mmCIF file of C-alpha atoms in Angstrom:
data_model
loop_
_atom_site.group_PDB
_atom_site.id
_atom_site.type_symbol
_atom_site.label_atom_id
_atom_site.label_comp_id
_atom_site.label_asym_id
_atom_site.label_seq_id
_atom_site.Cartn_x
_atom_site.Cartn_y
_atom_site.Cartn_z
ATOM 1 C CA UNK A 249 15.040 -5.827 9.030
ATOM 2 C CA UNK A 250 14.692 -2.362 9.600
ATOM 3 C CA UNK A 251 13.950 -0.842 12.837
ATOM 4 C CA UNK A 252 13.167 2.636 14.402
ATOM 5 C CA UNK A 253 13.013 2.984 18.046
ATOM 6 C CA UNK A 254 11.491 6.587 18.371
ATOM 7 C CA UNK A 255 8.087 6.860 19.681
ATOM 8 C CA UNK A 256 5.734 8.783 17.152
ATOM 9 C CA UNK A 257 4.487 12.020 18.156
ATOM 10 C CA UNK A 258 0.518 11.578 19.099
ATOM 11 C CA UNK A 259 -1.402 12.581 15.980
ATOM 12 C CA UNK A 260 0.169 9.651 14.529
ATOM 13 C CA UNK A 261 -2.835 7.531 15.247
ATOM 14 C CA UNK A 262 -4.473 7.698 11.392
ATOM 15 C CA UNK A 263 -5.929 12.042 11.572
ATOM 16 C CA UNK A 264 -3.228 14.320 10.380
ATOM 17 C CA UNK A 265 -2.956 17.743 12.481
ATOM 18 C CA UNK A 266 -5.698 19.139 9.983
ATOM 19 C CA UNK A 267 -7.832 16.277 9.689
ATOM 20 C CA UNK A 268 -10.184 14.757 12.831
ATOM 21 C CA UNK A 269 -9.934 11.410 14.033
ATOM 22 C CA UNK A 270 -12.553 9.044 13.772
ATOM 23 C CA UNK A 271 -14.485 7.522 16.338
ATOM 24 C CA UNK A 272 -13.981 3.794 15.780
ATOM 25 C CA UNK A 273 -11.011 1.267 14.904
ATOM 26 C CA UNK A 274 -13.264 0.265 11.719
ATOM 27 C CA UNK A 275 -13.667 3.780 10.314
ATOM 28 C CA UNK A 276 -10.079 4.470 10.735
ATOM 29 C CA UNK A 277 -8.930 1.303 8.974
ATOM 30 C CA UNK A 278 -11.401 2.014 6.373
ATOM 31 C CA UNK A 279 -10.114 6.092 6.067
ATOM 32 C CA UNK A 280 -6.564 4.739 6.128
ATOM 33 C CA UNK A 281 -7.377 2.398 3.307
ATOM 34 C CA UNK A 282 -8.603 4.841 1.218
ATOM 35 C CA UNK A 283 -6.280 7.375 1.586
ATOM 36 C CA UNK A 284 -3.907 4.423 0.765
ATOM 37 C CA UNK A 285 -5.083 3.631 -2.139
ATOM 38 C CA UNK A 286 -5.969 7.072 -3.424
ATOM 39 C CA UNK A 287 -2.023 7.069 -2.971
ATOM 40 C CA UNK A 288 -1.787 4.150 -4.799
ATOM 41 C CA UNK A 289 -3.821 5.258 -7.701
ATOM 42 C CA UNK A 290 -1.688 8.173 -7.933
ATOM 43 C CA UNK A 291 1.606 6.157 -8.068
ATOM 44 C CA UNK A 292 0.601 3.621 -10.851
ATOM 45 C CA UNK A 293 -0.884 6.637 -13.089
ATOM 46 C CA UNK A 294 2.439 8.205 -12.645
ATOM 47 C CA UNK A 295 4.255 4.791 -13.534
ATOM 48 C CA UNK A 296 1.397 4.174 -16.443
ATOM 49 C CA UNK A 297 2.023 7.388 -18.316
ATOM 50 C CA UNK A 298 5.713 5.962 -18.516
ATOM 51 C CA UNK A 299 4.625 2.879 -20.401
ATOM 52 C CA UNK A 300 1.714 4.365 -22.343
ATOM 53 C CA UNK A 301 2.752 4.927 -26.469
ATOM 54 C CA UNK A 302 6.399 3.473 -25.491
ATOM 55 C CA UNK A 303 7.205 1.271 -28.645
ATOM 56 C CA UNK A 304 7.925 -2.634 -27.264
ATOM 57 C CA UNK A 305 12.074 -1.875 -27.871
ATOM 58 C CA UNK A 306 11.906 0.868 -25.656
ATOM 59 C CA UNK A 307 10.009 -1.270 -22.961
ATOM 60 C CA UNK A 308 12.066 -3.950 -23.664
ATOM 61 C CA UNK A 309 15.178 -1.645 -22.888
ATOM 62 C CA UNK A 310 13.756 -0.189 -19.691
ATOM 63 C CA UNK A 311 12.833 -3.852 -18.302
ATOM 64 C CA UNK A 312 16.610 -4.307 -18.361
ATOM 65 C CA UNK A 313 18.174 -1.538 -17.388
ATOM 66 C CA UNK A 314 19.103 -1.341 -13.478
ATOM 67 C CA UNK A 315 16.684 1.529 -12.775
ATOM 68 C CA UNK A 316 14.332 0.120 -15.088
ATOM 69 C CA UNK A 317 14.384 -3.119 -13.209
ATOM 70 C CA UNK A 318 13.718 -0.846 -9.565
ATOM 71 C CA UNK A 319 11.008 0.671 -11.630
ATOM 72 C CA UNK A 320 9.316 -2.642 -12.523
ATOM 73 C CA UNK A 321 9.482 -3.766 -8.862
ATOM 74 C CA UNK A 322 7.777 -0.118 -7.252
ATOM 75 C CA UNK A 323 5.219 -0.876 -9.088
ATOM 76 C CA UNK A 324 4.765 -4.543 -7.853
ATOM 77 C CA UNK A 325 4.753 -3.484 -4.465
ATOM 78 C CA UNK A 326 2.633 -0.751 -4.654
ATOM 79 C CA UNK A 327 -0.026 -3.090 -6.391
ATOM 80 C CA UNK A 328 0.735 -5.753 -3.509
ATOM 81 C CA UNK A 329 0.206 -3.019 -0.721
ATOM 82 C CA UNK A 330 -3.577 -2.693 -2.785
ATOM 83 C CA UNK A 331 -3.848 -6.192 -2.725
ATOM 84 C CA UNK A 332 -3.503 -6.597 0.890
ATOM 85 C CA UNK A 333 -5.723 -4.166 1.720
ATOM 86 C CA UNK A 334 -8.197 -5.887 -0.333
ATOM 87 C CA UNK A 335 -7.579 -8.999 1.259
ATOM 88 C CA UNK A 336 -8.524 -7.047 4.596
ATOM 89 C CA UNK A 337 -11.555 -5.198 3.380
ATOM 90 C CA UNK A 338 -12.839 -8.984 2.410
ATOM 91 C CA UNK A 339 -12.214 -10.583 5.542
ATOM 92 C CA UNK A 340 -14.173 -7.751 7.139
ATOM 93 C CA UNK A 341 -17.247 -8.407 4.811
ATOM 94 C CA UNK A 342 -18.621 -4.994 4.618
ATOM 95 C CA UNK A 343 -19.459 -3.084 1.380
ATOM 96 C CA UNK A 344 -17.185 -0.086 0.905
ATOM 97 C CA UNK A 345 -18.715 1.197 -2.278
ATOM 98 C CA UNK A 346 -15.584 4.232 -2.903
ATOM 99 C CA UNK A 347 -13.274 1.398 -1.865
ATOM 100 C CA UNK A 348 -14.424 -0.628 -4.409
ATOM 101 C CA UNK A 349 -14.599 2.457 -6.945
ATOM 102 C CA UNK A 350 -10.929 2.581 -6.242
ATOM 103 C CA UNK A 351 -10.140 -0.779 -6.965
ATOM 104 C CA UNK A 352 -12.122 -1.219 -10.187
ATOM 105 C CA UNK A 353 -9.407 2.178 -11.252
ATOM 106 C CA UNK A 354 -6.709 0.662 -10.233
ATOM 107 C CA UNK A 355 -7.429 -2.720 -11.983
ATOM 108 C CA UNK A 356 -7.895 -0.434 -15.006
ATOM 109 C CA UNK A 357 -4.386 0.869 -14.433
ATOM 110 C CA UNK A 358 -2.651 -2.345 -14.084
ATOM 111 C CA UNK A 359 -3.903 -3.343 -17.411
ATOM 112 C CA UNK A 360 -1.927 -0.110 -19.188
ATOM 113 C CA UNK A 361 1.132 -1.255 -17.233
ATOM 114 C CA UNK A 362 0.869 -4.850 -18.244
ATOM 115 C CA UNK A 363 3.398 -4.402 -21.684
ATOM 116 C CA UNK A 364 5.912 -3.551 -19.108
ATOM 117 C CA UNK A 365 5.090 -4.939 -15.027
ATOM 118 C CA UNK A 366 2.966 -8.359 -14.942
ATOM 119 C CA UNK A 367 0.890 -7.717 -12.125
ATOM 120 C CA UNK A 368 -1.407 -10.768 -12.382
ATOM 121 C CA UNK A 369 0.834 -13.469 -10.341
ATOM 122 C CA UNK A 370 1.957 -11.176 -7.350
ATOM 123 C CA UNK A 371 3.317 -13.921 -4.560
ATOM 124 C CA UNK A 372 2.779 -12.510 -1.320
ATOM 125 C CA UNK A 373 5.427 -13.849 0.922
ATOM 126 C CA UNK A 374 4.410 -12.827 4.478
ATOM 127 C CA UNK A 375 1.041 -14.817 4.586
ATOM 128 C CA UNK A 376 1.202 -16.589 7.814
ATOM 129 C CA UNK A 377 3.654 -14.053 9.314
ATOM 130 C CA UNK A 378 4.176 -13.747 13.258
ATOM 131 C CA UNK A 379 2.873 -10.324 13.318
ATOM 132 C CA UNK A 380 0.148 -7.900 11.913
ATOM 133 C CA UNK A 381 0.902 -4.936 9.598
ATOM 134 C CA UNK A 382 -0.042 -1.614 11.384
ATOM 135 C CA UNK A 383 -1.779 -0.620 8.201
ATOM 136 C CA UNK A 384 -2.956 -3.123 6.055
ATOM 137 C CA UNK A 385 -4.055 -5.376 8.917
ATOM 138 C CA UNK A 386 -2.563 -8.819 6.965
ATOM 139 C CA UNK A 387 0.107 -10.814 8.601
ATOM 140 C CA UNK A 388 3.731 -9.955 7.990
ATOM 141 C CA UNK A 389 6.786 -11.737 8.598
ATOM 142 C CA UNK A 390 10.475 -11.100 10.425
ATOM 143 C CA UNK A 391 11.518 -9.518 7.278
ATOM 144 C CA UNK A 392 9.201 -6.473 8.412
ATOM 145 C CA UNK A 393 9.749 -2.445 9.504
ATOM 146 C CA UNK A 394 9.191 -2.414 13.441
ATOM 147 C CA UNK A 395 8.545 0.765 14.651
ATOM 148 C CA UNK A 396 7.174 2.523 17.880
ATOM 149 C CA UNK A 397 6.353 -1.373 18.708
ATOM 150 C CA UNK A 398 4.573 -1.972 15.488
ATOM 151 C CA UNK A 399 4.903 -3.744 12.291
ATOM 152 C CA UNK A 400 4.377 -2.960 8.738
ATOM 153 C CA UNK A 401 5.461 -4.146 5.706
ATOM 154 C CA UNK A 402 7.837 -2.409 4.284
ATOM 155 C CA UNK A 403 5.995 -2.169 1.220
ATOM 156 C CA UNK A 404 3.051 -0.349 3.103
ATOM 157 C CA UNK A 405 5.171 1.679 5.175
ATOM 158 C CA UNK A 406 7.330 3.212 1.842
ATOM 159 C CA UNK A 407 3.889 3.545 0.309
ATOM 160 C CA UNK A 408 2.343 5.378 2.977
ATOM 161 C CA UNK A 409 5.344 7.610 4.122
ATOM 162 C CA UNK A 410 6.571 8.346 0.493
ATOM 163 C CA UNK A 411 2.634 8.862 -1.342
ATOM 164 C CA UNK A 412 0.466 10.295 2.093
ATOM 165 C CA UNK A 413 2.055 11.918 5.113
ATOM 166 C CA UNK A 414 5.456 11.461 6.949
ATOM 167 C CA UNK A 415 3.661 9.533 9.877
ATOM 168 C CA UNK A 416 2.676 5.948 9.743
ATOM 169 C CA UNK A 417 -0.719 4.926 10.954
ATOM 170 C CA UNK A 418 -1.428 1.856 13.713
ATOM 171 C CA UNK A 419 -4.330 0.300 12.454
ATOM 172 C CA UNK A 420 -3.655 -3.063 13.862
ATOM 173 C CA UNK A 421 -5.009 -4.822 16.972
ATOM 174 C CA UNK A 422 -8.188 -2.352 17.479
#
């Protein structure tokens, strides 16, 4: 498990230096969220124009190379950070209509990327975890990133820090 003990500096909350924050915990989960999965959306069409046109031999070749095989499993766990957040956006009940515009693109995407990464049985393995992820709000187990006395995944933390800003958000535990 990975863990970083520095405190984050105090726009670290969800707002950026340039953007405002908002008012309530549910609007800043949901602005999180999307900016996530904008993120998201920009990672797999990166990844899909990599398997788009590539003859089956060639995809074949890539699925068992070493950095092929790294490739293959980025992509898994950025479509598993989506899931999550799915997964909280449902428990909340509340429409999200650009949320859902986002997901019904990214579904898209996963079907181009299906001749290389099978993204229709994803297991996730921290359901039931001891703590909350500070972004995607699902549970998440020891094998987490702690940081500033938080938890993420380390799926949604790579996601976040590598695809929208350098500082992760604390959703969790309003």
């Amino acid at each position: 498990m990975a863990v970083l003990e520095r405190e984050p500096p105090p726009e670290a909350h969800v707002g950026t230096r340039d953007e405002p924050k908002t008012d309530t915990h549910e609007d800043e989960c949901v602005h999180a969220w999307l900016r996530c999965l904008r993120a998201a959306i920009a990672a797999v069409e990166s990844a899909s124009t990599a398997v788009v046109g590539a003859s089956p031999q060639a995809l074949q070749q890539v699925s068992r190379a070493k950095k092929g095989m790294t490739f293959v499993q980025g992509v898994k766990q950025v479509v598993l950070v989506c899931d999550r957040i799915r997964k909280a956006v449902r428990a909340r009940q509340e429409s999200h209509p650009e949320m859902d515009a986002l997901w019904a693109h990214l579904q898209q995407m996963r079907s181009n990327l299906e001749p290389l990464v099978d993204t229709t049985h994803l297991q996730d393995d921290d359901e039931g975890g001891l703590h909350t992820c500070a972004l995607c709000t699902q549970p998440v187990s020891s094998g987490s990133l702690s940081y500033a006395r938080r938890h993420y995944h380390c799926a949604c933390a790579n996601l976040w820090l590598n695809w929208v800003e350098p500082v992760l958000p604390t959703l969790a535990s309003a």
